[in-house]
Coordinates of C-alpha atoms in Angstrom, one line a residue:
X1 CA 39.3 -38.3 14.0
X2 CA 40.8 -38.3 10.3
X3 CA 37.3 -39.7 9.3
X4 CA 35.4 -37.4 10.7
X5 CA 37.7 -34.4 9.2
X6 CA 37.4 -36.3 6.1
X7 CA 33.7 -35.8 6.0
X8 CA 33.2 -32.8 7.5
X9 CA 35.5 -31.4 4.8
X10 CA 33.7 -32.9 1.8
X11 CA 30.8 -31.5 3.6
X12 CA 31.8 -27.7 3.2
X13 CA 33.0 -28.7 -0.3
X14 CA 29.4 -29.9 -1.3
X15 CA 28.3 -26.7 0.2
X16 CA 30.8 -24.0 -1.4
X17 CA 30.3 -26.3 -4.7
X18 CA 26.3 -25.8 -4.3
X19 CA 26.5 -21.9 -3.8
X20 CA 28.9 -21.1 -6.3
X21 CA 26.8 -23.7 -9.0
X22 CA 26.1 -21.1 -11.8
X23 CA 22.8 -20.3 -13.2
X24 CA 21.2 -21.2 -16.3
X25 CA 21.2 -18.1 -18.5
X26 CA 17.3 -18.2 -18.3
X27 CA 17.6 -17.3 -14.9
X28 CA 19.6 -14.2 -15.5
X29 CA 17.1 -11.4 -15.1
X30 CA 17.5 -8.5 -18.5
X31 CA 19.0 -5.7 -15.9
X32 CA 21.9 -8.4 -15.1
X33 CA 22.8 -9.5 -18.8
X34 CA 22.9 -6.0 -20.0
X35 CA 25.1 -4.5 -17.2
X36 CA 21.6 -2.8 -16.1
X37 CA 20.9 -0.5 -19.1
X38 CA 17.8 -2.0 -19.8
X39 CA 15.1 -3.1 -17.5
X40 CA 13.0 -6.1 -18.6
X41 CA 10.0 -6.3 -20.8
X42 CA 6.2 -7.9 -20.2
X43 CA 7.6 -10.9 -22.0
X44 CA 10.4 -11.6 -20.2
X45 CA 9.3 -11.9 -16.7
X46 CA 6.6 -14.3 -18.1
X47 CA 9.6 -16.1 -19.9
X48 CA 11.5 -16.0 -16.4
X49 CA 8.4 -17.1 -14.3
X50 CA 7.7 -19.9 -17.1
X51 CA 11.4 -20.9 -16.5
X52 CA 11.5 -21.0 -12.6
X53 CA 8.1 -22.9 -12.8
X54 CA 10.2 -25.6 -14.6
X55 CA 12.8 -25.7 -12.3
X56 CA 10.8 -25.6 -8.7
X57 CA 8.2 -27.9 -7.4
X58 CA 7.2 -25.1 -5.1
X59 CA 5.2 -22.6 -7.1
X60 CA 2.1 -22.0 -8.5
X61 CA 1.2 -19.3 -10.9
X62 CA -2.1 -17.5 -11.6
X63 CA -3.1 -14.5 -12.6
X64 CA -5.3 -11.8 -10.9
X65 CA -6.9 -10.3 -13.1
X66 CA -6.3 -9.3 -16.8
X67 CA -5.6 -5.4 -17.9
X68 CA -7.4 -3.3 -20.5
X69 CA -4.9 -4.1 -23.5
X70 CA -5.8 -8.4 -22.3
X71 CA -2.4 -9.1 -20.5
X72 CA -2.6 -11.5 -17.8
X73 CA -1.5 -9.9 -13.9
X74 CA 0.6 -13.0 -12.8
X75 CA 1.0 -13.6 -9.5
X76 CA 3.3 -15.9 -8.2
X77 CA 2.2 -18.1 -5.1
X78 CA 5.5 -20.0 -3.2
X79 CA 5.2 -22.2 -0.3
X80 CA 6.7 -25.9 1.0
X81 CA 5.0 -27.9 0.2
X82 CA 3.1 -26.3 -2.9
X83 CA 0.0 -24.5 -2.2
X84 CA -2.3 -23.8 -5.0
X85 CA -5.1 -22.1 -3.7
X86 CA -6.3 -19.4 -1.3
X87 CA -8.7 -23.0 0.4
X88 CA -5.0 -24.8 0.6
X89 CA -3.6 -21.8 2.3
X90 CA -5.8 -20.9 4.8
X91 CA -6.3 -24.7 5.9
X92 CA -2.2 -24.6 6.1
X93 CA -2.4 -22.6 8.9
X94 CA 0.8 -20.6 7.3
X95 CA 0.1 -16.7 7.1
X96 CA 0.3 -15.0 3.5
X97 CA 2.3 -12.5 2.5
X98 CA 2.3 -10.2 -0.4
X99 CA 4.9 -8.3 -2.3
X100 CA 4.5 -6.4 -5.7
X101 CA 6.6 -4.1 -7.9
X102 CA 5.8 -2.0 -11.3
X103 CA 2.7 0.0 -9.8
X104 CA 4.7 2.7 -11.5
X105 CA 6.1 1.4 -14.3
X106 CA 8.9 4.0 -14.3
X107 CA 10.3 2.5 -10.8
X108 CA 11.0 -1.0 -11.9
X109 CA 13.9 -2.2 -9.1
X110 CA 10.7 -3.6 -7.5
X111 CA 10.2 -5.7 -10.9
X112 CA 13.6 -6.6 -10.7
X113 CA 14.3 -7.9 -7.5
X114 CA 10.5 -9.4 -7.1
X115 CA 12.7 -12.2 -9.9
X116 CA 15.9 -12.2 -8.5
X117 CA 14.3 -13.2 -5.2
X118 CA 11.9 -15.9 -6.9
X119 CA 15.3 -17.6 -8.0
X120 CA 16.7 -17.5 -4.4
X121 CA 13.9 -18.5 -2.1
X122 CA 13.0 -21.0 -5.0
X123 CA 16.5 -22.6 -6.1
X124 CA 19.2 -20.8 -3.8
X125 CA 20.0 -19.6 -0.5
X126 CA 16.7 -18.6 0.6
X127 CA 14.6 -21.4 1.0
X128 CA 14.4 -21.0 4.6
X129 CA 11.6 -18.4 3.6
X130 CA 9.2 -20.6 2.8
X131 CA 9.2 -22.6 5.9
X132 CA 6.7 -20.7 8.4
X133 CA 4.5 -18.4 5.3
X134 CA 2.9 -18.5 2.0
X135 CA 4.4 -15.8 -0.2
X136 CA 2.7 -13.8 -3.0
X137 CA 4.6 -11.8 -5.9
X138 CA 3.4 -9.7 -8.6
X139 CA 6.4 -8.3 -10.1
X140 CA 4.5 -6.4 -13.3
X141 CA 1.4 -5.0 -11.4
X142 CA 1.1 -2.6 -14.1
X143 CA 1.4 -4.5 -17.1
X144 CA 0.5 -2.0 -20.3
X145 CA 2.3 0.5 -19.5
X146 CA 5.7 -1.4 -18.3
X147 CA 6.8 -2.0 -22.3
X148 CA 6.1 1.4 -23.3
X149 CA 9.3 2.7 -22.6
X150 CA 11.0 5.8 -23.6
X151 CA 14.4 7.7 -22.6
X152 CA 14.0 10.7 -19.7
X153 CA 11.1 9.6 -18.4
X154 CA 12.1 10.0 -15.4
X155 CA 14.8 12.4 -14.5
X156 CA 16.0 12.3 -11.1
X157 CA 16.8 8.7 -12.1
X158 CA 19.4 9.9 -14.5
X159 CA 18.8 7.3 -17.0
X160 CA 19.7 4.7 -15.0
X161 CA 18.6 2.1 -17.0
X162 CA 17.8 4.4 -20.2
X163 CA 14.6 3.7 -20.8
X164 CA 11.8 2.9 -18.6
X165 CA 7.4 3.0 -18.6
X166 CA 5.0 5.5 -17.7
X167 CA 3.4 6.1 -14.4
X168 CA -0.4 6.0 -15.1
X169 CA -2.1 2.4 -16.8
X170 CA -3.9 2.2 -20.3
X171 CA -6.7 3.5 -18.6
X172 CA -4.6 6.9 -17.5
X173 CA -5.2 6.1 -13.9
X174 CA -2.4 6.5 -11.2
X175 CA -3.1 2.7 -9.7
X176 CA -1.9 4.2 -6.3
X177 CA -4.9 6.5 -6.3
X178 CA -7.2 4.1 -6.9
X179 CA -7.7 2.5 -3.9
X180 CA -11.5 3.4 -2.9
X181 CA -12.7 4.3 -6.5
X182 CA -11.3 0.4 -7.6
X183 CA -11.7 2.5 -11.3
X184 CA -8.6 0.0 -12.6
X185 CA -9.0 -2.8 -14.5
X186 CA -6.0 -3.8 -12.1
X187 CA -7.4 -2.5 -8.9
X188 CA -10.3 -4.8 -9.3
X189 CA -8.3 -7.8 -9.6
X190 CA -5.9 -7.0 -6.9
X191 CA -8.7 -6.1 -4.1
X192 CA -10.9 -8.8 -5.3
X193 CA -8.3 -12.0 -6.3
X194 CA -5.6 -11.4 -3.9
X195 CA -6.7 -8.9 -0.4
X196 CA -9.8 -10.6 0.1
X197 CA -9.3 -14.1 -1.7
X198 CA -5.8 -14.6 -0.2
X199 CA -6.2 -12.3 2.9
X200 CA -2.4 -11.9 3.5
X201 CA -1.3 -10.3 6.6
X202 CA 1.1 -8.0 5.0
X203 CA 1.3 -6.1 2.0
X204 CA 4.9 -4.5 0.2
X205 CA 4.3 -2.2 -2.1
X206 CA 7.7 -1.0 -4.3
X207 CA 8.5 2.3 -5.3
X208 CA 11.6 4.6 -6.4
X209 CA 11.0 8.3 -4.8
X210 CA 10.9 11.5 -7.3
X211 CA 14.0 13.0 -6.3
X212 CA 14.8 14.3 -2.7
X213 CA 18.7 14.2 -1.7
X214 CA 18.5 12.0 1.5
X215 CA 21.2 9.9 2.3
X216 CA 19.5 6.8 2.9
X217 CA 19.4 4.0 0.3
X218 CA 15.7 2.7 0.7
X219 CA 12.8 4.8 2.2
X220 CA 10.0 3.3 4.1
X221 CA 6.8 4.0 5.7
X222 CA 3.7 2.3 7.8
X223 CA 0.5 2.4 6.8
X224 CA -0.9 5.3 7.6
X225 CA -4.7 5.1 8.7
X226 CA -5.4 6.7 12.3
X227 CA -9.5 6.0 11.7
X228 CA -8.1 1.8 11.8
X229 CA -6.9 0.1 15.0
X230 CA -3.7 1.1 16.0
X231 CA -1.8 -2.2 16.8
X232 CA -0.5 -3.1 13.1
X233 CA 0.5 0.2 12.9
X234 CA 2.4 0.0 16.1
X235 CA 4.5 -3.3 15.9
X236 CA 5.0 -2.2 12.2
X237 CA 6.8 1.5 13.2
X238 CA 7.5 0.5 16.7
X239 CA 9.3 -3.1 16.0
X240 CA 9.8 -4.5 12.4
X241 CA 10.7 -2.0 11.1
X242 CA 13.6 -0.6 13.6
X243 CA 14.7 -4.1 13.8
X244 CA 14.6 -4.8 9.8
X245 CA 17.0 -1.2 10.0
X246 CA 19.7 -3.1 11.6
X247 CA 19.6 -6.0 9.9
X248 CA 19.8 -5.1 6.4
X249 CA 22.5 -2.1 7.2
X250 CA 24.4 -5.6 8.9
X251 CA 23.4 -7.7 5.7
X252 CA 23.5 -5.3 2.6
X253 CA 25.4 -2.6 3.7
X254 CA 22.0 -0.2 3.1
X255 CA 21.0 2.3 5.5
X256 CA 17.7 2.5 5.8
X257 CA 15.8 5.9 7.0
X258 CA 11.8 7.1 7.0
X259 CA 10.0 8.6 3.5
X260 CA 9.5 12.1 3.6
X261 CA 11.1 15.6 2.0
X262 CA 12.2 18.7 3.2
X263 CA 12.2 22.3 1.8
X264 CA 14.7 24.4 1.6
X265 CA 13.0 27.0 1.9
X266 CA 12.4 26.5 5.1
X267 CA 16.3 27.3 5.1
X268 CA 19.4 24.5 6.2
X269 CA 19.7 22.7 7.9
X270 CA 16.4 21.0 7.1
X271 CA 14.4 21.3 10.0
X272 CA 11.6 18.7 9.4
X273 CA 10.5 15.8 7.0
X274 CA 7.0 15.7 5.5
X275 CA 5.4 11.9 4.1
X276 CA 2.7 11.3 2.1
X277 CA -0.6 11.2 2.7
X278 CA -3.3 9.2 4.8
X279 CA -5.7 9.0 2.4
X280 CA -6.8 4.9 2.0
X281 CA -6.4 5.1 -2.4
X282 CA -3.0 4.8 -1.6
X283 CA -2.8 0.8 -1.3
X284 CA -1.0 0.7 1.7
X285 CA -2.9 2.8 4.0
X286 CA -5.6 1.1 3.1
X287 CA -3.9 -1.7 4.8
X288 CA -4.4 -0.1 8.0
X289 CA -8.3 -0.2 7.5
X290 CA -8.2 -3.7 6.7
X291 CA -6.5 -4.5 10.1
X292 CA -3.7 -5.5 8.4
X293 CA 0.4 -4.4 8.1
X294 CA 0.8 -2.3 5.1
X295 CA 4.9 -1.2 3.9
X296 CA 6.1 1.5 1.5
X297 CA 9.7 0.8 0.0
X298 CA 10.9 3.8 -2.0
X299 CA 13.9 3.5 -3.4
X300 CA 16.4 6.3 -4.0
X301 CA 16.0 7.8 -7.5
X302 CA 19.3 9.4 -7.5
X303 CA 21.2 6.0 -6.9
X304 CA 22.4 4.1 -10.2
X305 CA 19.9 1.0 -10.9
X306 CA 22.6 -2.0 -9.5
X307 CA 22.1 0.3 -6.1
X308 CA 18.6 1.0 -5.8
X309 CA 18.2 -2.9 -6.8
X310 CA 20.7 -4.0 -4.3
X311 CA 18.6 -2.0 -1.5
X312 CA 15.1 -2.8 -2.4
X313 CA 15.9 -6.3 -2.6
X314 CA 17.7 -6.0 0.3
X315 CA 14.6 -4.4 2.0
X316 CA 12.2 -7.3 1.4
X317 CA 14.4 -10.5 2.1
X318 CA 15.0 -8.3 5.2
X319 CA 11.0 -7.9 5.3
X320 CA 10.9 -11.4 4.4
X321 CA 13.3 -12.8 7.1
X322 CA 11.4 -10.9 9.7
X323 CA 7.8 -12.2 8.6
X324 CA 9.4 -16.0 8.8
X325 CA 10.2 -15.5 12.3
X326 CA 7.0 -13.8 13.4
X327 CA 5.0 -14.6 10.9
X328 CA 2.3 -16.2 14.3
X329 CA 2.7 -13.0 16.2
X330 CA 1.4 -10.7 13.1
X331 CA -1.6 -13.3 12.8
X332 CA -2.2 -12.8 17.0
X333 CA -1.7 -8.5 16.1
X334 CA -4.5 -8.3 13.1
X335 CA -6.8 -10.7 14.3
X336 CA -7.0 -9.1 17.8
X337 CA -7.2 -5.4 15.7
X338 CA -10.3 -7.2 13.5
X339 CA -11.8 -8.0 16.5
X340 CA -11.4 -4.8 18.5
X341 CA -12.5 -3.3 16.0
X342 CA -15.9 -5.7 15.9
X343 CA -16.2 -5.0 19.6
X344 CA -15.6 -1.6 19.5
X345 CA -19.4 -1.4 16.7
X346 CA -21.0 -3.9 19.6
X347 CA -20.4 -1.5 22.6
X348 CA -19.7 1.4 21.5
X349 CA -22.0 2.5 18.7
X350 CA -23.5 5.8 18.9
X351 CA -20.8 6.7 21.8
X352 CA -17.3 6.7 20.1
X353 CA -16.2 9.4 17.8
X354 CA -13.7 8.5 14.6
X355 CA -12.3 10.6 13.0
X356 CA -13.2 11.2 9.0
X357 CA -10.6 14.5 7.9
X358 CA -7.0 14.9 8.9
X359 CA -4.4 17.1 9.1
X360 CA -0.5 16.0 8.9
X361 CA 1.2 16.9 12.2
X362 CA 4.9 16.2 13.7
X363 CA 5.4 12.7 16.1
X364 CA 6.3 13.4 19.4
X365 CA 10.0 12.4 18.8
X366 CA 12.7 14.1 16.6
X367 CA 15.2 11.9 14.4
X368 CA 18.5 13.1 13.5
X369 CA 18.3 12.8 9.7
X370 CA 20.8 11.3 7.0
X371 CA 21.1 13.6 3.9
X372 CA 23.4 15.0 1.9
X373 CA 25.0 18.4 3.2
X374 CA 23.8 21.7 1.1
X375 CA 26.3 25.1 0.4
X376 CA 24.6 28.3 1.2
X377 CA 25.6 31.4 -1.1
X378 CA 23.7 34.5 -2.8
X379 CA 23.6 35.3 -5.9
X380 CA 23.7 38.2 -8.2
X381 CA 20.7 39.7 -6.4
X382 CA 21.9 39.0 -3.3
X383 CA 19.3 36.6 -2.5
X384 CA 20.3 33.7 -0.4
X385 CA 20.0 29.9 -2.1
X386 CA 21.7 26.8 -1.9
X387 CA 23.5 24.1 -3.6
X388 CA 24.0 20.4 -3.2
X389 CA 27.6 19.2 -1.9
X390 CA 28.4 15.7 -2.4
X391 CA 29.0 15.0 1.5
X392 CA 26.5 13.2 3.5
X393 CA 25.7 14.5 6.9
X394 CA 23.4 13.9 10.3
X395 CA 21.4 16.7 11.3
X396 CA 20.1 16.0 14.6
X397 CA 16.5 17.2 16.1
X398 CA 14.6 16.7 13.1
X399 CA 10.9 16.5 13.7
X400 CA 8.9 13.8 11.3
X401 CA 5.8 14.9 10.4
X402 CA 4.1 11.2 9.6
X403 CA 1.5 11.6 12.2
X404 CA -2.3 12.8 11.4
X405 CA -4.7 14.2 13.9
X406 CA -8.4 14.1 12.9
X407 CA -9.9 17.8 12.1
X408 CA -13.5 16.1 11.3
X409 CA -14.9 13.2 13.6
X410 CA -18.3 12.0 13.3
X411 CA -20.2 9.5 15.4
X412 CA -19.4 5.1 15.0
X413 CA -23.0 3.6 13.6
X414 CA -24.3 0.3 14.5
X415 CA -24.6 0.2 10.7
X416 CA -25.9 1.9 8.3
X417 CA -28.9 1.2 5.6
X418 CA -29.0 2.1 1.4
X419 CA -31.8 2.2 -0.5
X420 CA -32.2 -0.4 -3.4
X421 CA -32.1 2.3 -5.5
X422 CA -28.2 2.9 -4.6
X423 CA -27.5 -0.9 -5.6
X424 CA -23.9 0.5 -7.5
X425 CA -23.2 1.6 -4.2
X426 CA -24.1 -1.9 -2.5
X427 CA -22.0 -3.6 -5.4
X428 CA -18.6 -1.6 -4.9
X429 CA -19.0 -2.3 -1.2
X430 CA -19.0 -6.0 -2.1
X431 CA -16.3 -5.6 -4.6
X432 CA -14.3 -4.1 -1.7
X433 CA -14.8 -7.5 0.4
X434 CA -18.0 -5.5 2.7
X435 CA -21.1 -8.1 3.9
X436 CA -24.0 -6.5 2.8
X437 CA -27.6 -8.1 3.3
X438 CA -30.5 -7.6 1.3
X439 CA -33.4 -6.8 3.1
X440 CA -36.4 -9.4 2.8
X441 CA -38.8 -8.0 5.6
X442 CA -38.6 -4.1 6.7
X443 CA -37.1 -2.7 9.4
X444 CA -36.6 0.7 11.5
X445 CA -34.0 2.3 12.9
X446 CA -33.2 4.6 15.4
X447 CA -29.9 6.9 13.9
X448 CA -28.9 9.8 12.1
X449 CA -29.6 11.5 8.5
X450 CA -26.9 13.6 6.8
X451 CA -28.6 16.9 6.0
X452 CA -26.2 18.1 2.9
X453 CA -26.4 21.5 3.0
X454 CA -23.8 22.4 -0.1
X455 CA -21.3 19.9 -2.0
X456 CA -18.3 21.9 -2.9
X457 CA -16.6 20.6 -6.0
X458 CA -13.2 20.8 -6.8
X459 CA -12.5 22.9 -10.3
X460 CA -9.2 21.0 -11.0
X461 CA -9.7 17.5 -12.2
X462 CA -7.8 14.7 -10.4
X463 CA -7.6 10.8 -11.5
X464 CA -10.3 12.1 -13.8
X465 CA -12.5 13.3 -10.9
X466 CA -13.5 16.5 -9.9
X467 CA -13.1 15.5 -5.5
X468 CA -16.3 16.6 -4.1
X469 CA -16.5 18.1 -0.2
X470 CA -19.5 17.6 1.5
X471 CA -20.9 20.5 4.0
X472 CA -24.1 19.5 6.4
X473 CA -24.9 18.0 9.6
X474 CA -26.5 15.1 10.9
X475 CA -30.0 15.0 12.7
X476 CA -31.5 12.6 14.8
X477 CA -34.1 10.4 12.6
X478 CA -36.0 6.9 12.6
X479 CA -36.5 5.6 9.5
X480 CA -38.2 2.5 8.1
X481 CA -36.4 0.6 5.3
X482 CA -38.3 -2.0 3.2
X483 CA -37.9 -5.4 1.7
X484 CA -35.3 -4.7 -0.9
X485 CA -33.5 -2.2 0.5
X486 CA -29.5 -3.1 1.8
X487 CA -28.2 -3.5 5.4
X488 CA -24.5 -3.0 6.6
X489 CA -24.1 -4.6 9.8
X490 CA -20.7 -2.9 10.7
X491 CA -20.0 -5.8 13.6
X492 CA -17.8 -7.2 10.6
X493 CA -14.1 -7.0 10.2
X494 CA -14.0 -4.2 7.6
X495 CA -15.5 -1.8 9.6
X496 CA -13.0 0.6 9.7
X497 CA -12.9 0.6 6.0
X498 CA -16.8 0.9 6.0
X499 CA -17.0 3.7 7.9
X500 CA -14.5 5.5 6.0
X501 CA -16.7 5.0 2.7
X502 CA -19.6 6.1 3.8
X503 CA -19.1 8.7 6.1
X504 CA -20.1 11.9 4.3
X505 CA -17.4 14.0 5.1
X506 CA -14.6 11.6 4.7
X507 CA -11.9 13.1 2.8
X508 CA -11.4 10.2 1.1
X509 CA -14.9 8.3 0.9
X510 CA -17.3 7.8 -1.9
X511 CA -18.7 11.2 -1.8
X512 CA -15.4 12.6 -1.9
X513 CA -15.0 10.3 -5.5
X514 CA -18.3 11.4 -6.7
X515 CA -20.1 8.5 -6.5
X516 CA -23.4 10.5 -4.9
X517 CA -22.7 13.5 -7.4
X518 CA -26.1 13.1 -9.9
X519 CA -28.5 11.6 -6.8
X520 CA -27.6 15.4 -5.4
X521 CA -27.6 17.5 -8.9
X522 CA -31.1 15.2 -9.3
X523 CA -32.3 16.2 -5.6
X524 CA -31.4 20.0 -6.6
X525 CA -28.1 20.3 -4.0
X526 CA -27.4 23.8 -5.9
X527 CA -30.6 25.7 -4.9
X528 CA -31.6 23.3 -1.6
X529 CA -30.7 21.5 1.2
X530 CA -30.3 17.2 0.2
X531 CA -30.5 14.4 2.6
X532 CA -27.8 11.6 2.2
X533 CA -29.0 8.6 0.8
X534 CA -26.8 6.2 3.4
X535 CA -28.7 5.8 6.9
X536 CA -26.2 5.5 9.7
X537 CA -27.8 3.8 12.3
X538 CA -27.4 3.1 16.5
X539 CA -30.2 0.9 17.3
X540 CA -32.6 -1.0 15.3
X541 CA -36.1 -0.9 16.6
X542 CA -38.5 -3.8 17.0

């Protein structure tokens, strides 16, 4: 019996000696050596990835893709044993999941924590995470424009750390609007080197909100696409995500509530919360279309940066420790939504209606809200307004409005043919991860042509486009395409995202971008009615 207390003793030493082992300083992340004033630099998370590749057998590095002023996009690939390919992980049979941080370069817990939780999984506590997935991190997503910092760029942080990036890339483009245009240098890598080379199953993407006074210490939402299939969407809002609520209030001592603002001018208490919006050029709701789990972490801006780190990092090896444990039901939930969605082209082309324009309404259910309390008082006019008091409340009844209900549907294709003259067109599809087959015989087609009967343009430019809005309808029409042309044979798994594309009046398609604009100034849209260049099709006729 003394023995065996004897051992079991030296046991727990070994183990309290291994978790209180210090780090190397090399492992010690800028925000932790300078009592996080400072967030870290390009160089330095290269210098820290470099280091941990040193130290672990268990990581492989590559980059996705390089940005306009030539730095590399790392992306950092853990798994036991070592996988070092997208081949080696797909033959592992271990689902892939993907985190990044720094799409805004002034929210940069994301950058943070994406290295503080390399060091764990890879040399601490958190191993375990690597036991039933493949894990992908890209801390500095948005490379340029991470090391041009400045103080007050972004207030509702209150200089917590002082000095931080700007939002847009060197190219000036929000990278979270650039989801269907892929206009980024860094859009291109990530849709082409990591959604469709590595397929994961789930993508994180981390944020820090702009400045509403909730009481909750992360944000999050789903991936919001209601044209997709609805079961990722479902487990993701109706089970991970209340379950990863407990755990990481239990774990981190974060509560955890869902993104969206009020307005007080709607008065106090707040009566509703409004999210953001459906529209797939945010990366995460185009998730949804991919028949995948997308997750928005927003941070709290108003928290000092040792918080918001603490919660966001909190948030994923939550995320993380939920993924381990059901990483083989996720798998079963996509791949059963990629192929209802195949079946749903087979049988129901021609029949079923999707929608392609939204509008945000309220979910069925009320939530009793965490925020902090507001003062009402009038001023000198007599005008009522309100001011912030530092005590957080629960305001029961509070309706959510995260749900969209299509305005615009328009009829599921079989497909749908291009012209060889719209080859652009054909290569962004492909870019995208869409099969597309060149014609090398003719064929007709029974199915419908757009009529365009105006294109109204938007006079404010956004992302450096001018959104276009297409007015028309369709008419019934069989058509002959010849040997050249393209076909679309929408029986593949992105046919949700298809659709949305190339639908005409999608609010958020390739029209909407302006990617038909001089085909219908050349076809004389201003003074005439234009035909659509894209064929949807129901039946292809022999």
């Amino acid at each position: 019996m003394k023995s065996f207390l004897r051992l079991a003793i030296f046991l727990i030493g070994i183990q309290l000696s291994a978790q209180s082992t210090p780090w190397s300083e090399d492992l010690i992340t800028t925000p932790e050596k300078t009592n996080y004033q400072k967030t870290s630099t390009y160089a330095e998370v290269m210098d820290f990835i470099k280091t941990i590749q040193s130290k672990s057998n268990l990581v492989h590095l590559e980059f996705m893709g390089t940005s306009k002023e030539g730095k590399g996009i790392p992306v950092v690939v853990m798994a036991n044993p070592k996988i070092s390919s997208a081949e080696e992980a797909k033959n592992s049979g271990k689902p892939v999941m993907y985190v990044q941080g720094n799409i805004h370069s002034g929210e940069v817990e994301g950058k943070e924590i994406l290295q503080q939780l390399m060091r764990d999984i890879l040399l601490g506590e958190k191993k375990h995470l690597l036991d039933n997935q493949i894990l992908l991190f890209a801390p500095i997503y948005n490379t340029d424009s991470n090391d041009k910092m400045e103080k007050g760029r972004r207030p509702s942080q209150e200089d917590s750390p002082v000095e931080v990036g700007i939002r847009a890339n060197s190219q000036g483009l929000d990278l979270n609007r650039d989801g269907i245009k892929m206009e980024a240098f860094e859009t291109q890598a990530l849709v082409e080197n990591v959604l469709v080379k590595w397929d994961p199953e789930m993508l994180v993407d981390l944020h820090t909100t702009n400045g509403t006074w909730h009481g909750y210490g992360v944000t999050y939402a789903p991936s919001y696409h209601y044209a997709g299939e609805k079961a990722p969407y479902d487990f993701t809002w109706n089970t991970m995500l209340p379950s990863i609520v407990k755990s990481i209030d239990k774990n981190y001592g974060v509560k955890l509530g869902p993104y969206g603002g009020y307005s007080l001018r709607q008065g106090w208490p707040a009566k509703a919360i409004y999210t953001y919006n459906h529209h797939p050029r945010y990366v995460v709701n185009q998730m949804g279309l991919r028949n995948k789990i997308g997750i928005l972490s927003e941070a709290f801006a108003h928290d000092r940066f040792y918080k918001r780190m603490n919660g966001t990092y909190g948030f994923v090896a939550e995320i993380l420790e939920f993924t381990n444990s059901n990483g083989k039901k996720i798998v079963e939930i996509n791949a059963k939504a990629t192929n209802d969605a195949i079946e749903n082209v087979k049988n129901n082309a021609g029949k079923a209606k999707k929608g392609v324009r939204f509008k945000m309404v309220p979910l069925e259910d009320t939530f009793t809200l965490r925020t902090y309390d507001y003062i009402a008082y009038n001023n000198d006019k007599g005008e009522k307004r309100y001011t912030r008091s530092g005590k957080i409340v629960e305001i029961p009844n509070v309706q959510n409005y995260s749900k969209f209900e299509a305005e615009v549907k328009s009829t599921l294709p079989r497909g749908y043919f291009i012209p060889k003259s719209m080859k652009p067109i054909v290569d962004h599809l492909k870019k995208h991860g869409v099969e597309v087959t060149e014609l090398t015989s003719s064929k007709r087609a029974i199915g419908e042509e757009f009529i365009m009967s105006d294109l109204n343009v938007s006079k404010r430019k956004f992302e450096g486009h001018f959104m276009a809005n297409a007015k028309g309808e369709f008419k019934s029409k069989t058509k002959r395409f010849k040997k050249g042309d393209f076909w679309v044979d929408m029986a593949q798994p992105l046919s949700n995202l298809i659709f949305y594309m190339l639908e005409p009046q999608s609010d958020d398609g390739l029209v909407t971008w302006n990617f038909f604009d001089d085909y219908f100034k050349e076809n004389g849209i201003d003074s005439k009615p234009v035909a659509y260049p894209i064929f949807k099709y129901y039946k292809l006729k022999k």
